Amino acid sequence: MTDLKLPAFWAVIPAAGVGSRMRADRPKQYLTLAGRSILEHTLECFLDHPHLLGLVLSLAADDPYWPQLPCAQDPRIQRANGGAERVDSVFNALLRLEELGAQADDWVLVHDAARPNLARADLDNLLGALANDPVGGLLAVPARDTLKRAGEDGRVRETIDRSVVWQAYTPQMFRLGALQHALADAQVAGVAVTDEASAMEWAGQAPRLIEGRADNLKITRPEDLQWLAQRWKQ
Ligand SMILES: Nc1ccn([C@@H]2O[C@H](COP(=O)(O)OP(=O)(O)OP(=O)(O)O)[C@@H](O)[C@H]2O)c(=O)n1
Ligand SMILES: C[C@](O)(CO)[C@H](O)COP(=O)(O)O
């Protein structure tokens, strides 16, 4: 039963990274988790969603792994060229959305290919919570540990008040036109952004933080994949 309260949305999956911190024999999105690639698990979070308008996947131009996946033939998946940085891969995907007919007022959810454990409940909670939001927002997790600011000497400079600190996750959900303008303006200004929300912040907006599960983690280092693989076996 389709939930009429959730908005329709486009999905952008940046998957053009090399995964250097994983130190694997291939980009981490192509490492195997529970019998399939991490990327296939991540795509599955979106492809069967009843409110999905379309999905654009940003891939490295010389990616030899994608054509080997069964889902490479899936007509629901459109491609965009990955860029030098994640932000470039996302920007190219937004341009592809325009080509596909996406409108400036359409919701776009940007989700890292390296986050295969997104729960449908979190996805729907994000969509429902932001459906009428004037800005948009992101899934995030409140800091759980005591946080320290480090000095160049590797010693503690200060303890940061964790009650006001959140870890930004994805999906990050913004209107197509507003996000395109924010990313373009940040690039022109030479502002390096590591997520969509920071571009919106730079544009003077205050994205809403929507608490999600901490196990929607980004597979970044070997221990991340080992943990999730063990978790999925249970
Ligand atoms: N030029 C890039 C860099 C990253 N990504 C994607 O953005 C997501 C988050 O980036 P990150 O975890 O940093 O991935 P990598 O850049 O591959 O990792 P690393 O920094 O360890 O090289 C990943 O799904 C990655 O594939 C991308 O599409 N284009
Ligand atoms: C977008 C992101 O996953 C939010 O935490 C993060 O900024 C990606 O950073 P990365 O260095 O590209 O992994």
Short mmCIF file of C-alpha atoms and ligand atoms in Angstrom, two decimals:
data_model
loop_
_atom_site.label_atom_id
_atom_site.label_comp_id
_atom_site.label_asym_id
_atom_site.label_seq_id
_atom_site.Cartn_x
_atom_site.Cartn_y
_atom_site.Cartn_z
CA MET A 1 0.00 0.00 0.00
CA THR A 2 1.63 3.28 -1.13
CA ASP A 3 1.82 5.84 1.65
CA LEU A 4 0.27 8.98 0.18
CA LYS A 5 1.93 11.16 2.82
CA LEU A 6 5.43 10.59 1.32
CA PRO A 7 6.62 12.82 -1.51
CA ALA A 8 7.91 11.60 -4.85
CA PHE A 9 11.67 11.91 -5.18
CA TRP A 10 14.68 11.36 -7.40
CA ALA A 11 17.70 9.44 -6.10
CA VAL A 12 21.33 10.28 -6.81
CA ILE A 13 23.92 7.65 -5.86
CA PRO A 14 27.54 8.85 -6.08
CA ALA A 15 29.59 5.71 -6.79
CA ALA A 16 32.67 7.02 -8.59
CA GLY A 17 35.14 6.93 -5.70
CA VAL A 18 38.28 4.80 -5.57
CA GLY A 19 37.96 3.79 -1.92
CA SER A 20 41.58 4.59 -1.02
CA ARG A 21 40.99 4.27 2.73
CA MET A 22 39.69 0.73 2.23
CA ARG A 23 42.99 -0.38 0.73
CA ALA A 24 41.25 -3.10 -1.32
CA ASP A 25 41.91 -4.54 -4.77
CA ARG A 26 38.92 -2.63 -6.21
CA PRO A 27 36.78 0.39 -5.34
CA LYS A 28 34.96 -0.41 -2.10
CA GLN A 29 31.46 -0.14 -3.64
CA TYR A 30 32.31 -3.32 -5.56
CA LEU A 31 33.47 -5.35 -2.56
CA THR A 32 31.22 -8.25 -1.64
CA LEU A 33 28.83 -8.11 1.28
CA ALA A 34 26.47 -11.07 1.89
CA GLY A 35 27.03 -12.41 -1.60
CA ARG A 36 26.48 -9.17 -3.58
CA SER A 37 28.39 -5.96 -4.14
CA ILE A 38 27.93 -3.12 -1.67
CA LEU A 39 26.59 -1.03 -4.56
CA GLU A 40 23.85 -3.54 -5.37
CA HIS A 41 22.67 -3.50 -1.77
CA THR A 42 22.60 0.29 -1.76
CA LEU A 43 20.67 0.50 -5.05
CA GLU A 44 18.14 -1.98 -3.72
CA CYS A 45 17.26 0.45 -0.92
CA PHE A 46 15.78 2.77 -3.55
CA LEU A 47 14.81 0.88 -6.71
CA ASP A 48 11.63 -0.68 -5.33
CA HIS A 49 10.43 2.43 -3.51
CA PRO A 50 6.92 3.33 -4.75
CA HIS A 51 7.66 7.07 -4.72
CA LEU A 52 10.92 6.90 -6.70
CA LEU A 53 10.76 9.02 -9.85
CA GLY A 54 14.14 7.85 -11.13
CA LEU A 55 17.69 7.10 -10.08
CA VAL A 56 21.00 8.45 -11.38
CA LEU A 57 24.22 6.63 -10.58
CA SER A 58 27.52 8.52 -10.92
CA LEU A 59 30.28 6.16 -12.04
CA ALA A 60 33.91 6.61 -12.94
CA ALA A 61 34.29 6.83 -16.72
CA ASP A 62 36.69 3.86 -16.72
CA ASP A 63 34.72 1.76 -14.24
CA PRO A 64 35.23 -1.87 -15.40
CA TYR A 65 33.13 -3.40 -12.61
CA TRP A 66 29.68 -1.91 -13.22
CA PRO A 67 29.02 -3.71 -16.55
CA GLN A 68 29.62 -7.03 -14.77
CA LEU A 69 26.71 -6.50 -12.38
CA PRO A 70 23.25 -7.91 -13.25
CA CYS A 71 21.65 -4.56 -12.39
CA ALA A 72 23.77 -2.82 -15.06
CA GLN A 73 20.92 -3.62 -17.46
CA ASP A 74 18.21 -2.24 -15.17
CA PRO A 75 16.36 0.47 -17.16
CA ARG A 76 15.49 2.27 -13.92
CA ILE A 77 19.16 3.17 -13.44
CA GLN A 78 20.49 6.10 -15.42
CA ARG A 79 24.17 6.98 -15.40
CA ALA A 80 26.20 10.17 -14.97
CA ASN A 81 29.93 10.69 -15.16
CA GLY A 82 31.75 10.71 -11.85
CA GLY A 83 34.05 13.61 -11.15
CA ALA A 84 37.30 14.28 -9.36
CA GLU A 85 35.51 14.81 -6.05
CA ARG A 86 32.23 13.51 -4.64
CA VAL A 87 30.67 16.94 -5.13
CA ASP A 88 31.50 16.82 -8.85
CA SER A 89 29.92 13.39 -9.18
CA VAL A 90 26.78 14.69 -7.49
CA PHE A 91 26.67 17.85 -9.62
CA ASN A 92 26.92 15.80 -12.81
CA ALA A 93 24.10 13.57 -11.61
CA LEU A 94 21.88 16.60 -10.98
CA LEU A 95 22.49 17.76 -14.55
CA ARG A 96 21.45 14.27 -15.72
CA LEU A 97 18.27 14.55 -13.68
CA GLU A 98 17.43 17.73 -15.59
CA GLU A 99 17.91 15.84 -18.84
CA LEU A 100 15.51 13.21 -17.53
CA GLY A 101 12.86 15.86 -16.97
CA ALA A 102 13.30 16.56 -13.27
CA GLN A 103 11.90 19.93 -12.22
CA ALA A 104 13.60 22.53 -10.01
CA ASP A 105 11.03 21.94 -7.27
CA ASP A 106 11.48 18.17 -7.24
CA TRP A 107 12.97 16.50 -4.18
CA VAL A 108 16.36 14.87 -4.71
CA LEU A 109 17.89 12.41 -2.23
CA VAL A 110 21.66 12.01 -2.47
CA HIS A 111 22.92 8.80 -0.87
CA ASP A 112 26.45 7.41 -0.77
CA ALA A 113 26.92 4.14 -2.64
CA ALA A 114 29.11 3.18 0.33
CA ARG A 115 26.12 3.13 2.71
CA PRO A 116 24.43 -0.23 1.97
CA ASN A 117 22.61 -0.54 5.29
CA LEU A 118 20.01 2.21 4.91
CA ALA A 119 16.79 1.11 6.61
CA ARG A 120 13.53 1.69 4.69
CA ALA A 121 12.06 3.10 7.91
CA ASP A 122 14.80 5.74 8.03
CA LEU A 123 14.32 6.56 4.34
CA ASP A 124 10.57 6.97 4.78
CA ASN A 125 11.04 8.92 8.00
CA LEU A 126 13.31 11.37 6.18
CA LEU A 127 10.83 11.73 3.30
CA GLY A 128 7.84 12.20 5.60
CA ALA A 129 9.57 14.61 7.96
CA LEU A 130 10.83 16.88 5.15
CA ALA A 131 7.94 16.57 2.68
CA ASN A 132 6.82 20.15 3.39
CA ASP A 133 10.08 21.55 4.72
CA PRO A 134 11.14 24.88 3.17
CA VAL A 135 14.82 23.83 3.03
CA GLY A 136 15.31 20.04 3.28
CA GLY A 137 17.71 18.13 5.46
CA LEU A 138 19.60 14.97 6.14
CA LEU A 139 19.77 11.79 8.15
CA ALA A 140 22.20 12.25 11.01
CA VAL A 141 23.26 10.69 14.28
CA PRO A 142 23.84 12.59 17.54
CA ALA A 143 27.43 12.26 18.79
CA ARG A 144 27.64 9.41 21.30
CA ASP A 145 31.24 9.64 22.45
CA THR A 146 33.10 12.39 24.22
CA LEU A 147 34.64 14.60 21.52
CA LYS A 148 38.09 16.17 21.58
CA ARG A 149 39.58 18.93 19.44
CA ALA A 150 43.20 18.00 18.64
CA GLY A 151 46.22 20.28 18.44
CA GLU A 152 48.92 19.90 15.79
CA ASP A 153 50.97 18.07 18.42
CA GLY A 154 48.36 15.32 18.55
CA ARG A 155 47.28 16.29 22.05
CA VAL A 156 43.90 17.37 23.28
CA ARG A 157 43.20 21.06 22.95
CA GLU A 158 39.64 20.95 24.29
CA THR A 159 36.64 18.75 24.87
CA ILE A 160 33.75 19.69 22.61
CA ASP A 161 30.19 19.89 23.91
CA ARG A 162 28.75 16.79 22.25
CA SER A 163 25.16 17.75 23.05
CA VAL A 164 25.17 20.01 19.98
CA VAL A 165 27.21 17.77 17.65
CA TRP A 166 25.75 15.39 15.08
CA GLN A 167 27.37 13.14 12.49
CA ALA A 168 26.04 13.85 9.01
CA TYR A 169 24.89 10.76 7.14
CA THR A 170 22.99 10.28 3.89
CA PRO A 171 20.46 10.45 2.25
CA GLN A 172 20.52 14.21 2.15
CA MET A 173 17.26 15.64 0.76
CA PHE A 174 16.95 18.96 -1.07
CA ARG A 175 15.01 20.52 -3.95
CA LEU A 176 16.85 20.05 -7.24
CA GLY A 177 17.10 23.71 -8.22
CA ALA A 178 18.17 24.96 -4.80
CA LEU A 179 20.81 22.27 -4.50
CA GLN A 180 22.19 22.93 -7.97
CA HIS A 181 22.50 26.65 -7.27
CA ALA A 182 24.12 26.05 -3.87
CA LEU A 183 26.67 23.61 -5.28
CA ALA A 184 27.47 25.87 -8.22
CA ASP A 185 27.84 28.96 -6.03
CA ALA A 186 30.04 27.11 -3.54
CA GLN A 187 32.26 25.91 -6.39
CA VAL A 188 32.58 29.41 -7.87
CA ALA A 189 33.51 30.71 -4.40
CA GLY A 190 36.12 27.96 -4.02
CA VAL A 191 34.32 26.49 -1.02
CA ALA A 192 35.09 22.77 -0.65
CA VAL A 193 31.97 20.86 0.38
CA THR A 194 31.97 17.24 1.51
CA ASP A 195 28.19 16.89 1.64
CA GLU A 196 25.11 18.55 0.10
CA ALA A 197 24.04 20.11 3.38
CA SER A 198 27.25 22.13 3.68
CA ALA A 199 26.59 23.70 0.29
CA MET A 200 23.08 24.64 1.42
CA GLU A 201 24.50 26.01 4.66
CA TRP A 202 26.98 28.09 2.70
CA ALA A 203 23.99 29.42 0.75
CA GLY A 204 22.53 30.59 4.06
CA GLN A 205 20.07 27.75 4.60
CA ALA A 206 19.65 25.64 7.77
CA PRO A 207 19.04 22.01 6.77
CA ARG A 208 17.01 19.97 9.25
CA LEU A 209 18.69 17.12 11.10
CA ILE A 210 16.61 13.94 11.07
CA GLU A 211 17.88 11.31 13.48
CA GLY A 212 18.58 7.97 11.88
CA ARG A 213 20.19 4.68 12.71
CA ALA A 214 23.91 4.71 13.42
CA ASP A 215 24.29 1.43 11.51
CA ASN A 216 23.59 3.30 8.27
CA LEU A 217 27.34 3.67 8.34
CA LYS A 218 29.57 4.62 5.44
CA ILE A 219 31.85 1.71 4.57
CA THR A 220 35.16 3.58 4.69
CA ARG A 221 37.80 1.36 6.27
CA PRO A 222 38.25 -2.42 6.34
CA GLU A 223 36.82 -2.73 9.85
CA ASP A 224 33.58 -1.09 8.69
CA LEU A 225 32.95 -3.86 6.17
CA GLN A 226 34.02 -6.55 8.63
CA TRP A 227 31.57 -5.19 11.23
CA LEU A 228 28.63 -4.97 8.85
CA ALA A 229 29.32 -8.41 7.34
CA GLN A 230 29.31 -9.90 10.83
CA ARG A 231 26.15 -7.97 11.71
CA TRP A 232 24.34 -9.23 8.61
CA LYS A 233 25.24 -12.83 9.46
CA GLN A 234 23.39 -12.58 12.78
N1 LIG B 1 35.04 11.50 -6.81
C1 LIG B 1 34.16 10.80 -6.06
C2 LIG B 1 34.47 10.44 -4.71
C3 LIG B 1 33.55 9.72 -3.98
N2 LIG B 1 32.37 9.38 -4.56
C4 LIG B 1 31.41 8.57 -3.81
O1 LIG B 1 31.00 9.28 -2.66
C5 LIG B 1 30.69 8.35 -1.61
C6 LIG B 1 31.36 8.76 -0.30
O2 LIG B 1 32.71 9.02 -0.55
P1 LIG B 1 33.91 8.24 0.19
O3 LIG B 1 33.42 7.38 1.31
O4 LIG B 1 34.97 9.24 0.49
O5 LIG B 1 34.41 7.27 -0.98
P2 LIG B 1 35.83 7.27 -1.67
O6 LIG B 1 36.18 8.64 -2.12
O7 LIG B 1 35.80 6.16 -2.65
O8 LIG B 1 36.78 6.82 -0.44
P3 LIG B 1 38.25 7.36 -0.12
O9 LIG B 1 38.06 8.79 0.36
O10 LIG B 1 38.69 6.42 0.99
O11 LIG B 1 39.06 7.24 -1.37
C7 LIG B 1 31.15 6.97 -2.08
O12 LIG B 1 30.02 6.18 -2.39
C8 LIG B 1 31.99 7.27 -3.31
O13 LIG B 1 31.90 6.25 -4.29
C9 LIG B 1 32.06 9.74 -5.88
O14 LIG B 1 30.98 9.41 -6.39
N3 LIG B 1 32.96 10.46 -6.60
C1 LIG B 2 28.43 12.75 2.51
C2 LIG B 2 29.02 12.16 3.76
O1 LIG B 2 28.85 10.75 3.75
C3 LIG B 2 28.33 12.73 4.96
O2 LIG B 2 28.98 12.30 6.14
C4 LIG B 2 30.54 12.44 3.87
O3 LIG B 2 30.74 13.84 3.91
C5 LIG B 2 31.28 11.83 2.74
O4 LIG B 2 32.65 12.17 2.97
P1 LIG B 2 33.73 11.38 2.17
O5 LIG B 2 35.06 11.91 2.61
O6 LIG B 2 33.43 11.69 0.72
O7 LIG B 2 33.54 9.94 2.53
#
